[in-house]
Structures are given as C-alpha cells and as structure tokens.
Short mmCIF file of C-alpha atoms in Angstrom, two decimals:
data_model
loop_
_atom_site.label_atom_id
_atom_site.label_comp_id
_atom_site.label_asym_id
_atom_site.label_seq_id
_atom_site.Cartn_x
_atom_site.Cartn_y
_atom_site.Cartn_z
CA MET J 2 2.60 49.18 -48.15
CA ALA J 3 5.04 51.92 -47.83
CA TRP J 4 7.52 49.76 -45.83
CA ARG J 5 7.76 47.48 -48.63
CA ALA J 6 8.43 49.97 -51.30
CA THR J 7 11.46 51.27 -49.01
CA TRP J 8 14.41 48.81 -49.84
CA GLN J 9 16.29 50.46 -47.04
CA PHE J 10 13.91 48.35 -44.61
CA GLY J 11 15.28 44.99 -45.61
CA LEU J 12 19.02 46.46 -46.25
CA ILE J 13 19.97 47.21 -42.83
CA LEU J 14 18.84 47.56 -39.21
CA VAL J 15 20.73 50.67 -39.37
CA GLY J 16 18.80 52.07 -41.98
CA VAL J 17 15.34 51.77 -40.19
CA LEU J 18 16.72 52.65 -36.62
CA LEU J 19 17.64 55.99 -38.14
CA SER J 20 14.67 57.87 -37.10
CA GLY J 21 12.86 59.20 -40.35
CA CYS J 22 15.48 58.16 -42.58
CA GLY J 23 14.12 57.63 -45.94
CA ASN J 24 17.37 57.74 -48.16
CA ALA J 25 20.30 55.96 -48.36
CA SER J 26 22.70 59.01 -47.96
CA ARG J 27 21.79 59.08 -44.31
CA MET J 28 23.70 55.67 -43.87
CA ASP J 29 26.94 57.55 -44.38
CA ASP J 30 26.23 59.69 -41.53
CA ALA J 31 27.14 59.33 -38.13
CA PRO J 32 24.47 56.65 -36.75
CA VAL J 33 22.06 58.01 -34.44
CA PRO J 34 20.18 55.00 -33.09
CA ASP J 35 16.55 55.18 -32.52
CA LEU J 36 15.58 51.85 -31.14
CA ALA J 37 11.94 52.33 -31.75
CA VAL J 38 11.31 50.02 -34.75
CA PRO J 39 10.92 46.44 -33.47
CA GLU J 40 9.48 45.26 -36.63
CA ALA J 41 12.84 45.15 -38.44
CA GLY J 42 14.31 43.08 -35.54
CA ARG J 43 11.54 40.36 -36.09
CA ALA J 44 12.07 40.41 -39.76
CA ALA J 45 15.86 39.81 -39.33
CA THR J 46 15.51 37.24 -36.62
CA LEU J 47 13.04 35.52 -38.49
CA SER J 48 15.29 35.13 -40.97
CA LEU J 49 18.10 33.67 -39.18
CA ALA J 50 16.49 30.35 -39.70
CA CYS J 51 16.95 30.35 -43.39
CA SER J 52 20.71 30.59 -43.35
CA GLY J 53 20.79 27.14 -41.50
CA CYS J 54 20.14 25.50 -45.10
CA HIS J 55 20.56 28.16 -47.47
CA GLY J 56 24.10 29.56 -48.39
CA PRO J 57 26.63 29.77 -50.76
CA ALA J 58 27.57 25.90 -50.72
CA GLY J 59 25.61 25.08 -53.56
CA GLY J 60 24.25 21.60 -54.63
CA ALA J 61 20.66 20.42 -53.63
CA ILE J 62 19.29 23.54 -51.56
CA ALA J 63 18.89 26.88 -53.39
CA GLY J 64 21.01 29.94 -52.19
CA LEU J 65 18.68 32.77 -51.67
CA GLU J 66 20.94 35.59 -53.25
CA ASN J 67 19.45 35.76 -56.64
CA TYR J 68 15.61 36.13 -55.63
CA SER J 69 13.54 39.49 -55.76
CA ALA J 70 11.36 39.95 -52.47
CA GLU J 71 8.37 39.06 -54.96
CA GLN J 72 9.84 35.90 -55.91
CA LEU J 73 10.65 34.84 -52.55
CA GLN J 74 7.37 35.62 -50.84
CA SER J 75 5.48 33.84 -53.98
CA GLU J 76 7.54 30.77 -53.52
CA MET J 77 6.90 30.69 -49.66
CA MET J 78 3.66 31.37 -50.02
CA ARG J 79 3.19 28.54 -52.59
CA TYR J 80 5.10 26.02 -49.78
CA LYS J 81 2.53 27.29 -47.19
CA THR J 82 -0.33 26.68 -49.07
CA GLU J 83 -0.18 23.54 -51.05
CA PRO J 84 -2.02 21.11 -49.20
CA GLU J 85 -0.29 18.00 -50.32
CA GLY J 86 3.13 19.19 -50.46
CA ASN J 87 5.38 17.24 -48.07
CA SER J 88 9.00 18.57 -48.57
CA VAL J 89 10.87 19.96 -45.91
CA MET J 90 9.87 23.71 -47.04
CA HIS J 91 6.11 22.93 -47.18
CA ARG J 92 6.37 21.43 -43.56
CA MET J 93 8.45 24.62 -42.55
CA MET J 94 6.26 27.30 -44.11
CA ARG J 95 3.15 26.00 -42.70
CA GLY J 96 4.35 27.38 -39.39
CA TYR J 97 4.62 31.08 -40.64
CA SER J 98 2.14 33.59 -40.77
CA HIS J 99 1.25 35.56 -44.00
CA GLU J 100 2.68 38.56 -42.44
CA ASP J 101 5.96 36.97 -41.31
CA ILE J 102 6.35 35.53 -44.86
CA GLU J 103 6.11 39.00 -46.45
CA ALA J 104 8.50 40.37 -43.63
CA ILE J 105 11.45 37.61 -44.59
CA ALA J 106 10.66 38.12 -48.07
CA ALA J 107 10.99 41.96 -47.86
CA TYR J 108 14.10 41.50 -45.78
CA LEU J 109 16.03 38.82 -47.89
CA GLY J 110 14.66 40.06 -51.30
CA ALA J 111 15.98 43.69 -50.66
CA GLU J 112 19.38 42.51 -49.81
CA GLN J 113 20.29 42.50 -53.24
CA ALA J 114 19.91 45.99 -53.83
CA GLU J 115 22.96 46.58 -52.01
CA MET I 4 31.62 55.74 -46.57
CA SER I 5 32.51 54.65 -42.79
CA PRO I 6 34.87 51.91 -42.12
CA LEU I 7 32.08 49.79 -40.63
CA TYR I 8 29.81 49.93 -43.70
CA HIS I 9 32.77 49.04 -45.87
CA SER I 10 33.73 46.08 -43.71
CA ARG I 11 30.04 44.77 -43.37
CA ARG I 12 30.23 44.61 -47.20
CA GLN I 13 33.35 42.86 -47.22
CA LEU I 14 32.16 40.40 -44.66
CA LEU I 15 28.80 39.79 -46.79
CA GLN I 16 30.82 38.82 -49.44
CA GLY I 17 33.09 36.20 -47.48
CA LEU I 18 31.02 34.76 -44.72
CA ALA I 19 29.05 31.87 -45.28
CA GLY I 20 25.40 32.18 -43.71
CA ALA I 21 26.49 35.84 -42.60
CA ALA I 22 24.43 37.26 -45.49
CA LEU I 23 21.31 37.12 -43.25
CA LEU I 24 23.42 38.44 -40.00
CA SER I 25 25.23 41.32 -42.03
CA GLN I 26 22.25 43.47 -41.93
CA MET I 27 21.61 43.47 -38.19
CA ALA I 28 24.96 45.12 -37.22
CA LEU I 29 23.83 48.23 -35.43
CA PRO I 30 26.30 51.04 -35.22
CA ALA I 31 25.81 52.07 -31.46
CA LEU I 32 26.15 47.97 -30.70
CA ALA I 33 29.11 47.56 -33.10
CA GLN I 34 30.92 50.28 -30.92
CA THR I 35 30.34 48.14 -27.78
CA ARG I 36 33.62 47.20 -26.32
CA ALA I 37 31.88 44.50 -24.07
CA ARG I 38 34.13 41.47 -23.10
CA LEU I 39 32.26 38.44 -24.80
CA VAL I 40 33.22 35.02 -23.70
CA VAL I 41 32.25 31.78 -25.32
CA VAL I 42 32.74 28.44 -24.02
CA GLY I 43 32.63 25.31 -26.19
CA GLY I 44 33.62 25.33 -30.09
CA GLY I 45 30.80 23.12 -31.39
CA PHE I 46 28.18 24.26 -33.83
CA GLY I 47 26.62 26.47 -30.97
CA GLY I 48 29.89 28.01 -29.60
CA ALA I 49 31.63 28.38 -32.81
CA SER I 50 28.69 30.17 -34.32
CA ALA I 51 28.02 32.25 -31.47
CA ALA I 52 31.41 33.51 -31.42
CA GLY I 53 31.25 34.21 -35.22
CA ALA I 54 28.23 35.94 -35.03
CA MET I 55 28.78 38.38 -31.87
CA LYS I 56 32.08 39.37 -33.66
CA HIS I 57 30.10 40.29 -36.73
CA LEU I 58 27.28 41.94 -34.85
CA MET I 59 29.70 43.76 -32.50
CA PRO I 60 33.02 44.16 -34.04
CA ALA I 61 34.53 46.38 -31.50
CA ALA I 62 33.79 44.06 -28.74
CA SER I 63 36.34 41.39 -27.78
CA VAL I 64 35.01 37.93 -28.30
CA THR I 65 36.80 34.94 -26.88
CA LEU I 66 36.09 31.41 -27.65
CA VAL I 67 37.38 28.86 -25.07
CA GLU I 68 37.66 25.35 -26.77
CA ALA I 69 40.11 22.66 -25.68
CA SER I 70 40.71 20.95 -28.83
CA PRO I 71 42.50 22.36 -31.73
CA HIS I 72 40.16 20.43 -34.01
CA TYR I 73 36.37 19.69 -34.03
CA TYR I 74 34.97 16.73 -35.30
CA ALA I 75 31.26 16.99 -36.48
CA CYS I 76 28.86 14.66 -35.33
CA PRO I 77 26.34 14.94 -38.20
CA PHE I 78 27.29 12.79 -40.78
CA SER I 79 29.60 10.56 -38.69
CA ASN I 80 27.27 7.53 -38.86
CA LEU I 81 28.30 7.20 -42.47
CA VAL I 82 32.09 7.15 -41.19
CA ILE I 83 31.22 4.18 -38.97
CA ALA I 84 29.55 2.51 -41.70
CA GLY I 85 32.76 3.07 -44.19
CA LEU I 86 30.80 5.43 -46.28
CA ARG I 87 33.05 8.46 -45.54
CA GLU I 88 36.23 9.49 -43.97
CA LEU I 89 36.68 10.93 -40.72
CA ASP I 90 38.76 13.44 -42.19
CA ALA I 91 35.72 15.18 -43.84
CA GLN I 92 34.25 15.42 -40.17
CA ARG I 93 37.16 17.41 -39.14
CA PHE I 94 37.06 21.52 -38.92
CA ASP I 95 39.26 23.77 -37.15
CA TYR I 96 39.18 27.49 -35.86
CA ASP I 97 41.37 29.39 -38.37
CA GLY I 98 38.28 30.86 -39.87
CA LEU I 99 37.10 32.43 -36.72
CA THR I 100 40.60 33.47 -35.85
CA ALA I 101 40.65 35.39 -39.14
CA ARG I 102 37.15 36.92 -38.51
CA GLY I 103 38.66 38.55 -35.27
CA VAL I 104 37.46 36.15 -32.65
CA GLU I 105 40.38 35.23 -30.24
CA VAL I 106 40.43 31.42 -29.94
CA VAL I 107 42.04 30.18 -26.71
CA HIS I 108 42.82 26.52 -26.56
CA ASP I 109 42.24 25.59 -23.05
CA ARG I 110 39.73 24.03 -20.86
CA ALA I 111 37.30 26.04 -19.15
CA VAL I 112 37.35 24.52 -15.69
CA ASP I 113 35.05 26.87 -13.40
CA VAL I 114 32.87 30.03 -13.54
CA ASP I 115 32.53 32.67 -10.81
CA SER I 116 29.18 34.20 -11.57
CA ILE I 117 29.64 36.78 -9.21
CA ALA I 118 32.96 38.10 -10.29
CA HIS I 119 32.13 37.42 -13.84
CA THR I 120 35.12 35.42 -14.71
CA VAL I 121 36.11 32.01 -16.03
CA ARG I 122 39.08 29.92 -14.89
CA LEU I 123 40.81 27.97 -17.33
CA ALA I 124 42.92 24.87 -16.61
CA SER I 125 46.18 26.77 -17.24
CA GLY I 126 45.07 28.79 -14.41
CA ASP I 127 44.37 31.91 -16.57
CA GLN I 128 41.35 33.80 -16.04
CA LEU I 129 39.09 35.59 -18.44
CA ALA I 130 36.75 38.42 -17.27
CA TYR I 131 33.44 38.58 -19.24
CA ASP I 132 30.22 40.90 -19.61
CA LYS I 133 28.64 38.26 -21.25
CA LEU I 134 29.26 34.77 -21.00
CA VAL I 135 27.88 32.17 -23.51
CA LEU I 136 28.18 28.66 -22.65
CA SER I 137 27.86 25.84 -25.37
CA PRO I 138 29.09 22.76 -23.59
CA GLY I 139 27.52 20.20 -25.21
CA ILE I 140 26.87 16.98 -23.47
CA ASP I 141 28.73 14.84 -20.82
CA PHE I 142 27.81 11.12 -19.85
CA LEU I 143 26.52 9.91 -16.80
CA TRP I 144 29.26 7.57 -16.01
CA ASP I 145 27.62 5.82 -13.26
CA ALA I 146 24.38 5.40 -14.88
CA ILE I 147 24.92 1.85 -16.27
CA GLU I 148 26.85 -0.11 -14.01
CA GLY I 149 30.17 -1.16 -15.08
CA TYR I 150 30.20 1.67 -17.99
CA GLY I 151 33.07 4.13 -16.93
CA ARG I 152 35.56 5.98 -18.82
CA GLU I 153 37.81 2.70 -18.85
CA ALA I 154 34.93 1.24 -20.50
CA VAL I 155 34.99 3.25 -23.85
CA GLU I 156 37.89 1.38 -25.62
CA ARG I 157 36.25 -2.10 -25.49
CA MET I 158 32.52 -0.71 -25.71
CA PRO I 159 32.80 2.62 -27.63
CA HIS I 160 29.95 5.32 -27.42
CA ALA I 161 31.07 7.17 -30.41
CA TRP I 162 28.51 9.84 -29.32
CA LYS I 163 31.17 12.38 -29.21
CA ALA I 164 32.80 12.34 -32.80
CA GLY I 165 36.84 11.74 -33.32
CA GLY I 166 38.80 8.72 -32.33
CA GLN I 167 35.77 7.09 -30.79
CA THR I 168 33.95 7.31 -34.36
CA GLY I 169 36.98 5.51 -36.00
CA LEU I 170 37.22 2.91 -33.30
CA LEU I 171 33.81 1.71 -33.38
CA ARG I 172 34.39 1.48 -37.50
CA GLN I 173 37.62 -0.27 -36.82
CA LYS I 174 35.83 -2.85 -34.51
CA LEU I 175 32.79 -3.54 -37.23
CA GLU I 176 35.52 -4.13 -40.04
CA ALA I 177 37.82 -6.36 -37.68
CA MET I 178 34.61 -8.55 -36.54
CA ASP I 179 34.02 -11.86 -38.44
CA ASP I 180 31.00 -12.41 -40.48
CA GLY I 181 28.63 -14.09 -38.42
CA GLY I 182 29.09 -11.78 -35.52
CA GLN I 183 26.66 -9.77 -33.39
CA VAL I 184 26.71 -6.12 -32.84
CA VAL I 185 24.68 -4.73 -29.98
CA MET I 186 23.83 -1.15 -29.55
CA ALA I 187 22.51 0.32 -26.29
CA ILE I 188 20.19 3.39 -26.65
CA PRO I 189 19.62 5.42 -23.39
CA PRO I 190 16.25 7.08 -22.21
CA ALA I 191 15.54 10.59 -23.38
CA PRO I 192 16.87 13.46 -23.72
CA PHE I 193 20.01 12.87 -25.20
CA ARG I 194 22.06 14.59 -27.99
CA CYS I 195 20.78 13.97 -31.58
CA PRO I 196 17.28 12.02 -30.87
CA PRO I 197 17.31 10.32 -34.28
CA GLY I 198 20.92 9.62 -34.12
CA PRO I 199 20.83 6.18 -32.75
CA TYR I 200 18.50 4.87 -35.30
CA GLU I 201 20.35 6.49 -38.39
CA ARG I 202 23.42 4.57 -36.91
CA ALA I 203 21.47 1.51 -36.69
CA SER I 204 20.36 1.72 -40.10
CA LEU I 205 23.69 2.26 -41.67
CA ILE I 206 25.42 -0.30 -39.50
CA ALA I 207 22.92 -2.72 -40.83
CA HIS I 208 23.71 -1.46 -44.39
CA TYR I 209 27.54 -2.29 -43.78
CA LEU I 210 26.62 -5.65 -42.37
CA LYS I 211 24.13 -6.45 -45.34
CA ALA I 212 26.82 -5.58 -47.77
CA HIS I 213 30.03 -6.96 -45.90
CA LYS I 214 29.04 -9.10 -43.33
CA PRO I 215 25.76 -10.85 -44.20
CA ARG I 216 25.59 -13.50 -41.73
CA SER I 217 25.92 -10.73 -39.08
CA ARG I 218 23.14 -8.88 -37.35
CA LEU I 219 22.61 -5.78 -35.38
CA LEU I 220 20.57 -5.84 -32.26
CA LEU I 221 19.27 -2.50 -30.56
CA LEU I 222 18.74 -2.67 -26.96
CA ASP I 223 16.55 0.71 -26.34
CA ALA I 224 15.64 2.25 -23.27
CA GLN I 225 12.87 4.14 -25.13
CA ASP I 226 9.55 2.93 -26.52
CA SER I 227 9.07 5.48 -29.14
CA PHE I 228 11.57 7.35 -30.89
CA SER I 229 12.42 10.11 -33.51
CA LYS I 230 11.34 9.52 -37.30
CA GLN I 231 10.09 6.07 -36.00
CA PRO I 232 7.61 5.17 -38.83
CA LEU I 233 10.17 6.04 -41.57
CA PHE I 234 13.09 4.13 -39.93
CA GLU I 235 10.85 0.98 -39.15
CA GLN I 236 9.69 1.01 -43.04
CA ALA I 237 13.29 1.36 -43.85
CA TRP I 238 14.41 -1.26 -41.89
CA ALA I 239 11.71 -3.71 -42.91
CA GLU I 240 12.27 -3.00 -46.54
CA HIS I 241 15.94 -3.06 -46.60
CA TYR I 242 17.36 -5.01 -43.47
CA PRO I 243 15.02 -7.46 -42.22
CA ASP I 244 17.70 -10.03 -41.67
CA HIS I 245 20.15 -7.70 -40.18
CA LEU I 246 18.48 -5.57 -37.68
CA GLU I 247 16.30 -6.29 -34.45
CA ARG I 248 15.20 -3.96 -31.77
CA TYR I 249 13.97 -4.28 -28.39
CA GLY I 250 12.19 -1.37 -26.78
CA ALA I 251 11.62 -0.40 -23.04
CA ALA I 252 8.34 -2.55 -23.02
CA ASP I 253 10.48 -5.58 -23.72
CA PHE I 254 12.70 -4.54 -20.56
CA ALA I 255 15.46 -3.73 -23.03
CA ARG I 256 17.15 -0.86 -20.99
CA VAL I 257 20.69 -1.71 -20.55
CA VAL I 258 21.32 -1.79 -16.84
CA SER I 259 24.81 -3.16 -16.62
CA VAL I 260 27.71 -3.96 -18.91
CA ASP I 261 30.91 -6.33 -18.58
CA PRO I 262 33.31 -4.81 -20.83
CA ASP I 263 35.89 -7.76 -20.05
CA HIS I 264 33.34 -10.43 -21.54
CA MET I 265 31.55 -8.32 -23.78
CA VAL I 266 28.42 -8.90 -22.15
CA LEU I 267 25.42 -6.23 -21.86
CA THR I 268 22.57 -7.13 -19.22
CA THR I 269 19.10 -5.56 -19.30
CA GLU I 270 16.12 -5.69 -17.24
CA PHE I 271 15.48 -9.26 -18.20
CA ASP I 272 18.49 -10.91 -19.88
CA ASP I 273 22.22 -10.92 -20.94
CA PHE I 274 23.49 -10.43 -24.44
CA ARG I 275 26.93 -11.28 -25.70
CA ALA I 276 28.48 -9.11 -28.28
CA ASP I 277 31.03 -8.90 -30.91
CA VAL I 278 30.97 -5.46 -30.86
CA ALA I 279 29.10 -3.35 -28.66
CA ASN I 280 28.23 0.60 -29.13
CA VAL I 281 27.00 1.68 -25.82
CA ILE I 282 25.50 5.22 -25.69
CA PRO I 283 25.07 6.48 -22.32
CA PRO I 284 22.60 8.28 -20.73
CA GLN I 285 23.84 12.36 -20.72
CA LYS I 286 23.67 15.67 -18.93
CA ALA I 287 24.87 19.12 -20.07
CA GLY I 288 28.78 19.36 -19.98
CA GLU I 289 30.48 19.46 -16.97
CA ILE I 290 31.22 23.07 -17.05
CA ALA I 291 27.25 24.05 -16.89
CA GLN I 292 27.19 22.53 -13.19
CA ARG I 293 30.43 24.43 -12.35
CA ALA I 294 28.55 27.69 -13.24
CA GLY I 295 25.51 27.06 -11.66
CA VAL I 296 23.08 26.83 -14.84
CA ALA I 297 22.08 23.45 -14.71
CA ASP I 298 19.27 22.27 -12.70
CA ALA I 299 18.53 19.06 -10.90
CA THR I 300 17.80 17.39 -14.32
CA GLY I 301 21.24 17.92 -15.03
CA TRP I 302 20.25 20.18 -18.03
CA CYS I 303 20.19 24.10 -18.51
CA PRO I 304 16.93 25.80 -18.07
CA ILE I 305 16.97 29.02 -20.33
CA ASP I 306 14.69 32.03 -21.26
CA PRO I 307 13.24 31.16 -24.78
CA LEU I 308 13.71 34.76 -26.25
CA SER I 309 17.46 35.10 -25.42
CA PHE I 310 18.68 31.64 -24.26
CA ALA I 311 19.75 33.59 -20.88
CA SER I 312 20.11 31.15 -18.24
CA THR I 313 17.27 31.42 -15.64
CA LEU I 314 19.48 30.63 -13.03
CA GLN I 315 22.48 33.14 -13.30
CA THR I 316 22.89 36.74 -14.70
CA ASP I 317 25.04 37.49 -17.66
CA ILE I 318 25.04 33.75 -18.62
CA HIS I 319 23.33 32.45 -21.80
CA VAL I 320 23.30 28.76 -22.79
CA ILE I 321 22.91 27.32 -25.98
CA GLY I 322 22.76 23.85 -27.99
CA ASP I 323 22.59 20.30 -26.54
CA ALA I 324 22.92 21.61 -23.08
CA THR I 325 19.64 23.56 -22.63
CA ILE I 326 16.17 22.55 -22.01
CA ALA I 327 14.72 23.53 -25.08
CA ALA I 328 12.23 20.90 -25.98
CA PRO I 329 10.37 20.49 -28.22
CA MET I 330 13.37 21.73 -29.96
CA PRO I 331 15.81 18.98 -30.23
CA LYS I 332 19.49 18.70 -29.28
CA SER I 333 20.70 19.12 -32.86
CA ALA I 334 23.35 20.77 -34.90
CA PHE I 335 20.90 22.67 -36.48
CA SER I 336 19.15 23.66 -33.34
CA ALA I 337 22.75 25.07 -31.56
CA ASN I 338 23.65 26.82 -35.03
CA LEU I 339 20.29 28.91 -34.99
CA GLN I 340 20.01 29.22 -31.11
CA ALA I 341 23.71 30.77 -31.41
CA LYS I 342 22.57 33.35 -34.22
CA LEU I 343 19.58 34.41 -31.98
CA CYS I 344 21.34 34.35 -28.93
CA ALA I 345 24.08 36.62 -30.46
CA VAL I 346 21.39 39.00 -31.62
CA GLN I 347 19.54 39.41 -28.51
CA ILE I 348 22.86 40.00 -26.59
CA ALA I 349 23.55 42.50 -29.22
CA ARG I 350 20.08 44.14 -28.56
CA VAL I 351 20.33 44.14 -24.87
CA LEU I 352 23.79 45.61 -24.84
CA GLY I 353 22.29 48.46 -27.02
CA GLY I 354 19.36 48.90 -24.56
CA LEU I 355 16.70 47.10 -26.39
CA GLY I 356 15.00 43.96 -25.09
CA PRO I 357 14.83 40.75 -26.40
CA GLU I 358 11.91 39.99 -28.79
CA PRO I 359 9.92 37.10 -29.98
CA THR I 360 10.77 35.33 -33.08
CA ILE I 361 9.93 31.70 -34.89
CA LEU I 362 12.75 29.11 -34.76
CA THR I 363 13.00 26.02 -36.80
CA ASN I 364 14.63 22.86 -36.65
CA THR I 365 16.08 20.49 -39.93
CA CYS I 366 17.61 17.39 -39.69
CA TYR I 367 18.23 14.49 -41.75
CA SER I 368 19.17 10.94 -41.38
CA PHE I 369 20.37 8.34 -43.80
CA ILE I 370 18.88 5.13 -44.18
CA SER I 371 21.16 3.67 -46.53
CA ASN I 372 24.30 4.99 -48.14
CA ASP I 373 22.25 7.17 -50.82
CA ALA I 374 18.77 7.56 -49.11
CA ALA I 375 17.65 9.95 -46.27
CA VAL I 376 14.57 11.14 -44.26
CA SER I 377 14.13 14.42 -42.55
CA ILE I 378 12.10 15.79 -39.80
CA THR I 379 11.38 19.48 -39.44
CA GLY I 380 10.16 21.62 -36.50
CA VAL I 381 8.76 25.10 -36.39
CA TYR I 382 8.69 26.99 -32.64
CA SER I 383 7.31 29.86 -31.42
CA ASN I 384 8.88 31.44 -28.10
CA ASP I 385 6.45 34.10 -27.20
CA ALA I 386 4.69 32.26 -24.46
CA GLY I 387 7.53 31.87 -22.04
CA ARG I 388 8.62 28.71 -23.75
CA LEU I 389 9.44 27.07 -26.95
CA GLN I 390 6.30 25.26 -28.29
CA SER I 391 5.61 23.82 -31.64
CA VAL I 392 3.50 25.74 -34.01
CA GLU I 393 0.38 23.84 -34.77
CA GLY I 394 0.10 22.62 -38.23
CA ALA I 395 3.57 22.83 -39.19
CA GLY I 396 6.73 20.45 -39.30
CA GLY I 397 6.83 16.83 -39.59
CA LEU I 398 8.37 13.90 -41.28
CA SER I 399 9.25 12.83 -44.98
CA PRO I 400 6.16 11.13 -46.34
CA LEU I 401 5.96 7.34 -45.72
CA ASN I 402 5.75 5.11 -48.64
CA ALA I 403 7.59 7.65 -50.87
CA ASP I 404 8.96 7.25 -54.30
CA PRO I 405 12.71 6.29 -53.73
CA ALA I 406 13.75 9.71 -55.71
CA ILE I 407 12.50 11.51 -52.68
CA ARG I 408 14.81 9.81 -50.56
CA THR I 409 17.52 10.32 -52.79
CA ALA I 410 16.64 14.14 -53.04
CA GLU I 411 16.74 14.36 -49.43
CA ALA I 412 20.02 12.68 -49.14
CA LEU I 413 21.41 15.36 -51.68
CA GLN I 414 19.68 17.90 -49.32
CA ALA I 415 21.66 16.53 -46.49
CA GLU I 416 24.94 16.98 -48.23
CA THR I 417 24.19 20.83 -48.78
CA TRP I 418 22.70 21.12 -45.19
CA PHE I 419 26.06 19.88 -43.84
CA LYS I 420 28.08 22.12 -46.10
CA THR I 421 26.08 25.24 -44.93
CA LEU I 422 25.96 24.50 -41.29
CA THR I 423 29.71 23.62 -41.03
CA GLN I 424 30.72 26.75 -43.32
CA ALA I 425 28.43 28.94 -40.93
CA ALA I 426 30.00 27.71 -37.99
CA PHE I 427 33.85 27.15 -38.87
CA GLY I 428 34.13 29.04 -42.18
#
C-alpha cells in the first residue's frame, strides 16, 4: 500500500497533515495544517499504549527503537496468532485487528528513519 | 530546519516514553498559547503535564502538586515486606521542570468551572483554558466506624505510599513472633484492585521467613477479586500456614474498629490484631468534588474518547478518580489515559475532534520476593464507553513453570522503571 511505502507516514503527523506532502523537504517549510488525515491520528494513539512498558530502561522488556516496521508487524502478528501463547504480549495483541497492527508497525518502525 | 523540529528531535533523544509522543507535535497546535493546568502529580498528572508540554510547547503548562516528592504505590508492597527500600519509591518533579512545565507546590482547594480558575491554599488563583484533574483517591473516613484520620498511626492504611508504607513495615518488624496481622480489604471500586492480595502475599512471605509462628488474616469485603486463581494458587503453595482469608460470603466485611484496643469488628465477630492494616473504602480525590466532576458514587464520569468530564466543560479527569471500568485504577491506566488525554486536548485545541482508539492495561503483582503474576486488559472506546475487547487480555497461566513467574518478576522491574521514567523522568 502506498502509505506504508511512505516513511513520512510514520515519521510525524506533521508530515501527513501537510496536504499532498510527499517528501521530507516540505517539513522545513512553514506548516500548513490539513486536518483531514485521521488515520495518522489513530496509528499514533494506538501506539501510546506501547510506551507504557517499552522504553529505554532496558532489562526484561525490549525497547522498540531498533526494529523495522516489517519486524514489528511480524512479531505482533505472531503474538496475535499463536493459539497457546500466554505471555502479556500474546494476551494483549489478540485485542488488535490486523489493520491496527499494520498501522502501529508502520508508525513505530518508521520512527528509525529519522 | 525550524526550531520546533530541532527541539522535537532533541526531545526524542532525551525523553523516556516520549519517542511515541514526539511524532505527534502538530505545528499549528504547537503554537497554541493555551493555559493548561494539571492538578495532581501522580502517574496521571505528571504524565499529562509532560505530554501536553511536549505536544504544545508554546502553551503554558502548570502542574499543581502539594508535595515536593511523590512516592509511587506500585512496588510499595515490597517495601512493606522488607524487600525494597522506601527511597526507591521516591520521585521528584525536577524532570518536568526541566521540560518546561511550571510546577507549583501548593494545594488546589477549589475550582470555579464557570470562571475557569483553580484556587490554591496560598490564595493564588490559576486561570485555565483546559484543566486536567488527576486527584487520585481520598478515603471515606466515616465508612468504617472508628476509622478516622487519627486512627492511621495505630492502624495504618498504607494505601497512599510514603510515611504510611514505612510505618506498616516498622510495625511488622516490631511484632513478636506468634503475632496476628489483620488486613481489612474494602469493597470495590478501589485503587489497584490486585493490590491488597499482592500485599497479603508479601506480608505472608515476610512472616514465613522472619516470624514463622505468626499469621496474616484477611477480612475482605469482596467475594471475588483480581487475579484470584493465581493468588489462591500461590497462597496454597507458599503460605498455607501463614495466610487465611475470609470474604463477604463469610460476613467478613469490617464494619468498625477500635484502634486503642487493636480490635477489628466484622458483621459477625471481633478480631484482635497485633498489627492491623485497614484499607478504607475510597472515592475520587477531594478536589473532584469541589470541581463538580464527581457524581453521587463519589467517582468521576468521563467521555471515554478524551477523558473530558461529562459534568463540566473544559475539565478532563484521568487516573484512579475516574469511572473507567473495565479499565482498572492502576498506574499504567493513569499514564496511558494521561497521554491520550493530552493528545485529544491538542487535537481539540487545533480544531480536530477526539477520535476512537484502543487502550490497554498491564500490571504485575509479586507473589513472593522473586515471582510475579500479571493481568492484561485491552479496551475499545468507540461505543460511548470503555469496554473489554472480546478474546483479548487475561491472566498469567495457572500451574505455570516457576521460570514464567520469575520472568514476569523481571518484566515488572522494567515496567516500573519505564513507567516512572515516563512520568517523572
């Protein structure tokens, strides 16, 4: 899908809120808000929950900064679909649709592009 | 490169948990000069203040919190059981100040929702465009006869962390072997639904190790409780001689206490205690009543999309004070509600409406010094209320390999670090 291929989608809401913006250089321009892209808002709010546990603290819960969108999506889908899994992540991901998982992965994975 | 983007990247480097928020700073909203006031510096309020400043750097964000320090409740049961020091629970507000939040150490005593002002104990007034109340809980002092403010020295509640946490620990340490510890557990809803049972596990752990002829008696106003099968399995396995529980079906709700004689009275019997821990019934923090955002239940109804009060305009309520069930009154919930509330306030100030999303909760409870169990919930907010997503969430497995319990104890450590860093870092 086109939006997945556009790393700006995940980079910042600003990027997608600039109407028709397709390249990073526009970000240096004065912002012209276009508030008609609600999908980016949902990807962003969905991802807020992740930061409750996944941070820079280190230890037994992985930070998310070193994973690509593809890796994140594949891991989240594995958690969602393993029927016998009973870890916190297994129990959690069963509550997310495939579309939401794709959106979170694109949003968080793209962050590394910065 | 505008200064905004520059600082956004700097923030990205420096802020715990902010990576996920950093993408959301909308330039139009970033320029808002709105006056944003937050009351209450716990996991909810501290997180909300930080997130709003991050999303809207030109806005003035003021956090009102009476105490210069915050003592975290999660992990405080380990302190009571002698497995952790109270200092490890203590956080301050220097991190928020450094991030541009104005922190006012004063007590909010009233809110004028018409004039949009908060009155402080000092007499000062703060004007707001949007007010976020994160007042936590207060106790219903009249609910258990004899348990008023003066009783907490002899029968600590330890349900707000800090001095009370240390006091309960001291009383356990001073108790002779062979003594009886009695804990009174209130009816739901209360802060941290699994908290009393984690505390019971850890006190039993302490007794088994240090006062083996002693025992803990739970007088519980509830019949069923959070993580019940996991706790009951752990108690049968680890503490069969040190912990006994009576529930509501046994008429075990504590109706009165006599602190002078250390007696707790249920609907059918009196129990003498050498150490008593009375967790009183609760309501939203007092300022919620003053602001008119609490209803007849004592708690605060909210719009599940934005955590806006349904009773007053331009006031949002987050954390333990809210009616957000099935989302529990937990630090994790408060932190997530704070971040979501901040985003939705930014959207609304920018002319966007709040929009639905998925929320979660995860919390861990220790069943011994190095073993923990967890509960997970996933919630939608698009049907006018928060509701559990079917087929998701749940408990750690029963009859699990001990390695799973150890692994979850280690996860709990990271959970605590991440959550406290996100709120106070």
